[in-house]
Coordinates of C-alpha atoms in Angstrom, one line a residue:
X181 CA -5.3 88.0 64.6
X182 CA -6.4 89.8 61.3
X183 CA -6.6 92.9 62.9
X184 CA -3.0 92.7 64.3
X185 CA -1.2 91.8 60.8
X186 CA -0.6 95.2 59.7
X187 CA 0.5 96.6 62.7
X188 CA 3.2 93.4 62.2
X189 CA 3.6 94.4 58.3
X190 CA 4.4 98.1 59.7
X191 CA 7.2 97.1 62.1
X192 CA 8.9 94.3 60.2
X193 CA 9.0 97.3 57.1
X194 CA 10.1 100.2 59.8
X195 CA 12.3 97.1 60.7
X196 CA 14.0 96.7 57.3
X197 CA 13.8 100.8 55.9
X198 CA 15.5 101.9 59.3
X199 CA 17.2 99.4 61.7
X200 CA 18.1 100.2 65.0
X201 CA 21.2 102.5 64.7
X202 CA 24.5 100.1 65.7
X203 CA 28.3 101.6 66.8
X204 CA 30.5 101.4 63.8
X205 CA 33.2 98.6 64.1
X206 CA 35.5 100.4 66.9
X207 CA 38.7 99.5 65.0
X208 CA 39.0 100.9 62.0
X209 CA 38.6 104.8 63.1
X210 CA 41.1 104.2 66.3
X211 CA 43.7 102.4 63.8
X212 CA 43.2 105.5 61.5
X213 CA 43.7 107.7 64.3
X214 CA 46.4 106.4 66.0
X215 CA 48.1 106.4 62.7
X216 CA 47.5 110.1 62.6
X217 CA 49.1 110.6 66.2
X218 CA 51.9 108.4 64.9
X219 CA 52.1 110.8 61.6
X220 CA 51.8 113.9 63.7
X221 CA 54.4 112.8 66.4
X222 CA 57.1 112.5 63.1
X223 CA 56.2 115.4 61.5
X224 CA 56.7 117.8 64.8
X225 CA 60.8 115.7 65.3
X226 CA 60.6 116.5 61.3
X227 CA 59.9 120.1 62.2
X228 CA 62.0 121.2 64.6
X229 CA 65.2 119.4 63.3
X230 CA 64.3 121.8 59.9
X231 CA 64.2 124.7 62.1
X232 CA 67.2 124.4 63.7
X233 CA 69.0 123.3 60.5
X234 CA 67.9 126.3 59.0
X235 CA 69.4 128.5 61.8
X236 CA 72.9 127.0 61.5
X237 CA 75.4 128.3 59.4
X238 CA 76.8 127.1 56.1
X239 CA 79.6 126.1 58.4
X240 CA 77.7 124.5 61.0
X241 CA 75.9 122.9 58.6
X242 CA 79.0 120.9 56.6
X243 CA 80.6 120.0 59.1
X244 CA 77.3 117.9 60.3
X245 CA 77.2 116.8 56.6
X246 CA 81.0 115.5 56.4
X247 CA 80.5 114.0 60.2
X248 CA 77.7 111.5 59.3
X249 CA 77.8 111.4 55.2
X250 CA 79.5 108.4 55.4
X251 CA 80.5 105.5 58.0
X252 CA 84.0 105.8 59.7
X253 CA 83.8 110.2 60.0
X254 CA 85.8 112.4 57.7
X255 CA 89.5 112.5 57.0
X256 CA 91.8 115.0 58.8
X257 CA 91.6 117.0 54.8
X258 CA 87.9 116.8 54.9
X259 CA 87.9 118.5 57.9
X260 CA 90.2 121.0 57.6
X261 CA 88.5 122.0 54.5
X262 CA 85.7 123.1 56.5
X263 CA 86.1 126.5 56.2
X264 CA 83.8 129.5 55.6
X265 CA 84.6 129.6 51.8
X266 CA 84.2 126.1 51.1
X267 CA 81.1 125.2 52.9
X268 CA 79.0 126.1 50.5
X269 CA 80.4 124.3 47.7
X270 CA 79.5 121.1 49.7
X271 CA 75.9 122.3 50.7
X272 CA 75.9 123.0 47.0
X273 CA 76.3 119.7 45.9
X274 CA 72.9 118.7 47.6
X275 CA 71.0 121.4 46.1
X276 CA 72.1 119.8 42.7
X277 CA 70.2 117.0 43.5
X278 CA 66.6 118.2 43.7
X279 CA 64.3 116.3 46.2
X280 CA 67.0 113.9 46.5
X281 CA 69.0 116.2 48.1
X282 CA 66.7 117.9 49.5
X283 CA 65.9 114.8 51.4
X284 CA 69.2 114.2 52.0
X285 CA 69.5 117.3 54.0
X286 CA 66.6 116.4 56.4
X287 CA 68.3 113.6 57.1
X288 CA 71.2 115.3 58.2
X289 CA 69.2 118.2 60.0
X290 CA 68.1 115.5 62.2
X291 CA 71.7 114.9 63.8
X292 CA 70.4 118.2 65.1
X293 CA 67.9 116.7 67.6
X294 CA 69.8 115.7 71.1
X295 CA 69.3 112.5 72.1
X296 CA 67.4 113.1 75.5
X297 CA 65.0 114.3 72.8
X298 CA 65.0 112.0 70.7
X299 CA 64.4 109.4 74.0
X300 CA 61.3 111.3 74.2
X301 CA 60.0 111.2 70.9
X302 CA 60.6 107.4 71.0
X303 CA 58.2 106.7 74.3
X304 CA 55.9 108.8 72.8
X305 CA 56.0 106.8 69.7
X306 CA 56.1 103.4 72.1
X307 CA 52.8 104.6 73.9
X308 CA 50.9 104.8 70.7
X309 CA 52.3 101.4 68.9
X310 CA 51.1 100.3 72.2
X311 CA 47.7 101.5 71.3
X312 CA 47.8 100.1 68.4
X313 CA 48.8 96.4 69.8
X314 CA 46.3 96.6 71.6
X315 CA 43.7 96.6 69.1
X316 CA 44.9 92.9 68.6
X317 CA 43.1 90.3 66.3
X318 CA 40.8 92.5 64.7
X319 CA 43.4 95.2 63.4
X320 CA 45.0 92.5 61.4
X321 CA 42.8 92.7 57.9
X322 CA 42.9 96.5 58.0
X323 CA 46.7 96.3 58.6
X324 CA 47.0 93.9 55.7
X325 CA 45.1 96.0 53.7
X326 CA 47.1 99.2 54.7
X327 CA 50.4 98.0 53.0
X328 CA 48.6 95.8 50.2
X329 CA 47.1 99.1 49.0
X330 CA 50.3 101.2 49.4
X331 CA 48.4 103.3 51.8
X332 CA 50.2 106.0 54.0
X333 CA 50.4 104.2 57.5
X334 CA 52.2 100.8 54.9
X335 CA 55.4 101.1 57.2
X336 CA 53.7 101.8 60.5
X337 CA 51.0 98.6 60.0
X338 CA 54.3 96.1 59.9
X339 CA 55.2 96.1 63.1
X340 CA 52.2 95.9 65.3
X341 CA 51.4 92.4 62.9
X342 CA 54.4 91.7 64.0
X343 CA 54.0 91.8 67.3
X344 CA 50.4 90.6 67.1
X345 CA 51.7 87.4 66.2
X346 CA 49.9 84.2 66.4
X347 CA 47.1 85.4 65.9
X348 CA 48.2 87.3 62.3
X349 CA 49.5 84.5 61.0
X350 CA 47.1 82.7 59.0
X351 CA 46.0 86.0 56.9
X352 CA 49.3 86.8 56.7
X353 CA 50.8 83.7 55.0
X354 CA 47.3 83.9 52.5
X355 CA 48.5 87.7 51.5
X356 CA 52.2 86.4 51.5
X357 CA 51.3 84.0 48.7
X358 CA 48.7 86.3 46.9
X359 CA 51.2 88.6 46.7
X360 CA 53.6 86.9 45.1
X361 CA 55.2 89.1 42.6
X362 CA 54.0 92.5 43.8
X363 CA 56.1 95.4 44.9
X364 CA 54.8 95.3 48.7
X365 CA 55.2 91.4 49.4
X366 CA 58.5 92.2 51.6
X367 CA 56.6 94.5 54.4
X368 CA 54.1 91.5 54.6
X369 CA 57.0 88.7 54.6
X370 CA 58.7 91.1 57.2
X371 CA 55.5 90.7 59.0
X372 CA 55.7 87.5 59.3
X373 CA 59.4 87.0 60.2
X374 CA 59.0 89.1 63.1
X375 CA 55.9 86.7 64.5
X376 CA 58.6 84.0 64.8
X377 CA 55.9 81.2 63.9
X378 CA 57.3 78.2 62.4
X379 CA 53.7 78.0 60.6
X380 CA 55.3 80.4 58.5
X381 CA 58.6 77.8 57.9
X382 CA 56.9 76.7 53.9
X383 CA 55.8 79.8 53.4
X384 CA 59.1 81.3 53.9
X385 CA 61.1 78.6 52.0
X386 CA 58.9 79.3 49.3
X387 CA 59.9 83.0 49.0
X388 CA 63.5 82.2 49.2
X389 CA 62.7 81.9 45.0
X390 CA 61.0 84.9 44.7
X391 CA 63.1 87.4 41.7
X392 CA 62.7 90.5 44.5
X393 CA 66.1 90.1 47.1
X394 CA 64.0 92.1 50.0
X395 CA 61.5 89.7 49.8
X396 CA 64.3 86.8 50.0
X397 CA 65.8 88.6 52.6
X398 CA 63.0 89.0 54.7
X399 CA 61.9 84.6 54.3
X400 CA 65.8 83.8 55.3
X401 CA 64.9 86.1 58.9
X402 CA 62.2 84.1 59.1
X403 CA 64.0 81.0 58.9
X404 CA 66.2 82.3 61.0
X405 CA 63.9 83.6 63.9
X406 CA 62.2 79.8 64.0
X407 CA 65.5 77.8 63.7
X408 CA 64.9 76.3 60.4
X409 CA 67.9 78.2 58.3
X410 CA 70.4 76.3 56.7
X411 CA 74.5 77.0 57.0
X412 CA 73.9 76.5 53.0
X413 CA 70.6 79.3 52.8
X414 CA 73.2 81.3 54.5
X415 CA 76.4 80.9 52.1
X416 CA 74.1 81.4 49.1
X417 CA 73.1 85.2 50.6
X418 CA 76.5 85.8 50.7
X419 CA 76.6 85.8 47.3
X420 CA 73.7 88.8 46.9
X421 CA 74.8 92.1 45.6
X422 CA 72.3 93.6 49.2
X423 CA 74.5 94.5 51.4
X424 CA 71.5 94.1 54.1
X425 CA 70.8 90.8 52.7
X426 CA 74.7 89.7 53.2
X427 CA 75.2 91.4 57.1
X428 CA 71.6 89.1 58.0
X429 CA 73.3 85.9 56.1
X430 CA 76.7 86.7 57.8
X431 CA 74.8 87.2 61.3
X432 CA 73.1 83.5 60.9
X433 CA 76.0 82.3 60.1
X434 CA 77.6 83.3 63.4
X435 CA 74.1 82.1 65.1
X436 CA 74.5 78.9 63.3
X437 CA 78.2 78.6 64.5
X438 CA 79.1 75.4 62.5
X439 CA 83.2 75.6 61.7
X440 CA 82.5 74.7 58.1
X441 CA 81.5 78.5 57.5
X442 CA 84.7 80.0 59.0
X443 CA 86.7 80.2 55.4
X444 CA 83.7 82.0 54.2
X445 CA 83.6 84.2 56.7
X446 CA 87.3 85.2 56.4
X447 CA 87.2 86.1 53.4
X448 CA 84.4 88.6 53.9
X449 CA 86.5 90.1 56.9
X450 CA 89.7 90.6 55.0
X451 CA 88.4 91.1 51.0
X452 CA 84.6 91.8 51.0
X453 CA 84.1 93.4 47.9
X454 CA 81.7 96.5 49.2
X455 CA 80.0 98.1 46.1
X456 CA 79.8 101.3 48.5
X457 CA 82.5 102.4 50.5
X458 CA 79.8 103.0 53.5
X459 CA 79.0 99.3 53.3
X460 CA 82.4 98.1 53.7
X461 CA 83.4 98.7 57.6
X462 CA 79.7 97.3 58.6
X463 CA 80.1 94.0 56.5
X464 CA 83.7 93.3 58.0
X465 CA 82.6 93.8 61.6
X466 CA 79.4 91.7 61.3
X467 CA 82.1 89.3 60.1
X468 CA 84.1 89.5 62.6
X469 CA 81.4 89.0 65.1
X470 CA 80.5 86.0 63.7
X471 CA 83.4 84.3 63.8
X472 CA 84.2 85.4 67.9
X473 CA 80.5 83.5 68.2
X474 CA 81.8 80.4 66.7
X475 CA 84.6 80.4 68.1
X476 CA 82.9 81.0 71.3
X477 CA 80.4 78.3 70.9
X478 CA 82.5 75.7 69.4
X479 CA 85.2 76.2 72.0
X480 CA 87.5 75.8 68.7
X481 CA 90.4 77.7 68.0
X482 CA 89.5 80.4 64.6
X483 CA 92.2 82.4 63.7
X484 CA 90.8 86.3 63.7
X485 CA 91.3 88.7 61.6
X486 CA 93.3 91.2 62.9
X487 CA 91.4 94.3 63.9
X488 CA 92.9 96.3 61.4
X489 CA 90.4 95.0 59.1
X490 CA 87.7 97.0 61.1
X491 CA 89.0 99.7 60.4
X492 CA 89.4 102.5 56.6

């Protein structure tokens, strides 16, 4: 027995200086590079709208600008101001801007990309969010970790914990109330609204308090996606200065469909005091889709606006 000790000593040591090589964890390098397909897949629609934007001319190129720059289209004088000496005074007012404008203008040059394209660029995107579903359970701490940290992929990793569901929810109502107060507790309330748990429903009454309105916003579509919203909840959105916030609180109003919010409701689809005239048309018509769903579900008789109000 003696004899055999060392030979024991020498293996348990081997043992402990170099273990048996193991596979790395499988899921953090595929979520890294399926995030990098996702990345790449933007970039190349990024791309080739520049391209073509850049081949239009100055023309070409404000009359996409005063076509989408604002909900509703252009006036008949914006458009017949379109002419070869005026267009660049209105590409002009973009360059003014730096990198906002500059941004601005990609967002335009993608009005350049046809739609059967942009069908295309969508499955490819839906194949590789697919991918990333599929890494289930154990992608959700690295997908946390992805927006807590204000890494690149933040935007991408909401989704798939989303969808994920069940399964995300206990980590994600422990970040949720870590992250109380931080910059990126919205994506991971948004998170959680999209599971549609109602283990979430303290959680999310809980953030109806916090100081940051996406972060509200995103606990009332919570509420909302489990049933446990309020007519009240509702009514008090109204009353936030996001107009994002006020179209989700004017849509569960109309899911609610109680009577008692119909004066409310009016008075959004005739007066609604948009601070930007973009907002206004979009904040009328959710408006006046609520009330058509109330007065569908109640079977009572609510007086519409008339369908003037839809429109400038």
């Amino acid at each position: 027995m003696r004899k055999l000790y060392p030979f024991v000593v020498i293996v348990v040591a081997c043992g402990a200086i170099a273990p048996p090589v193991s596979a790395e964890p499988a899921t953090p390098p595929a979520r890294q590079q399926l995030w990098t397909k996702l990345d790449a897949l933007h970039k190349e629609k990024e791309d080739l709208a520049w391209q073509r934007w850049q081949a239009l001319s100055d023309v070409e190129k404000a009359e996409i600008i005063v076509k989408h720059r604002r909900q509703g289209g252009p006036t008949e004088e914006e458009l017949a101001a379109l002419t070869e000496e005026k267009a660049p005074g209105i590409l002009a007012e973009y360059a003014k801007r730096g990198a906002d404008g500059e941004r601005q203008l990609h967002n335009f040059a993608s009005y350049t990309i046809w739609s059967e394209e942009s069908r295309a660029y969508q499955q490819r995107r839906g194949a590789i969010e697919e991918e990333i579903d599929a890494l289930g359970a154990e992608a959700v701490p690295g997908l946390i970790d992805e927006i807590v940290r204000g890494g690149k992929y933040r935007f991408v990793a909401k989704e798939p914990l989303s969808r994920i569901g069940e399964a995300a929810v206990p980590a994600l109502v422990i970040a949720c109330e870590e992250g109380s107060g931080k910059p990126y507790r919205y994506l991971l309330m948004g998170a959680l609204a999209g599971t549609r748990d109602s283990a979430a429903r303290d959680t999310f009454l809980a953030a109806l308090r916090d100081s940051d309105a996406n972060t509200r916003r995103e606990a009332l579509r919570g509420l909302l996606g489990i049933g446990a919203a309020t007519q009240e909840m509702c009514l008090q959105f109204l009353a936030e200065e996001s107009s994002d916030s006020r179209r989700l609180a004017i849509a569960g109003l109309g899911a609610i469909g109680d009577l008692h919010a119909v004066p409310a409701l009016l008075k959004v689809a005739r007066t609604d005091p948009a601070v930007d005239k973009s907002e206004f048309l979009p904040l009328r018509k959710a408006a006046y889709d609520a009330l058509k769903k109330i007065a569908e579900r109640t079977g009572a008789k609510v007086e519409l606006p008339p369908e003037e109000v839809l429109r400038w």
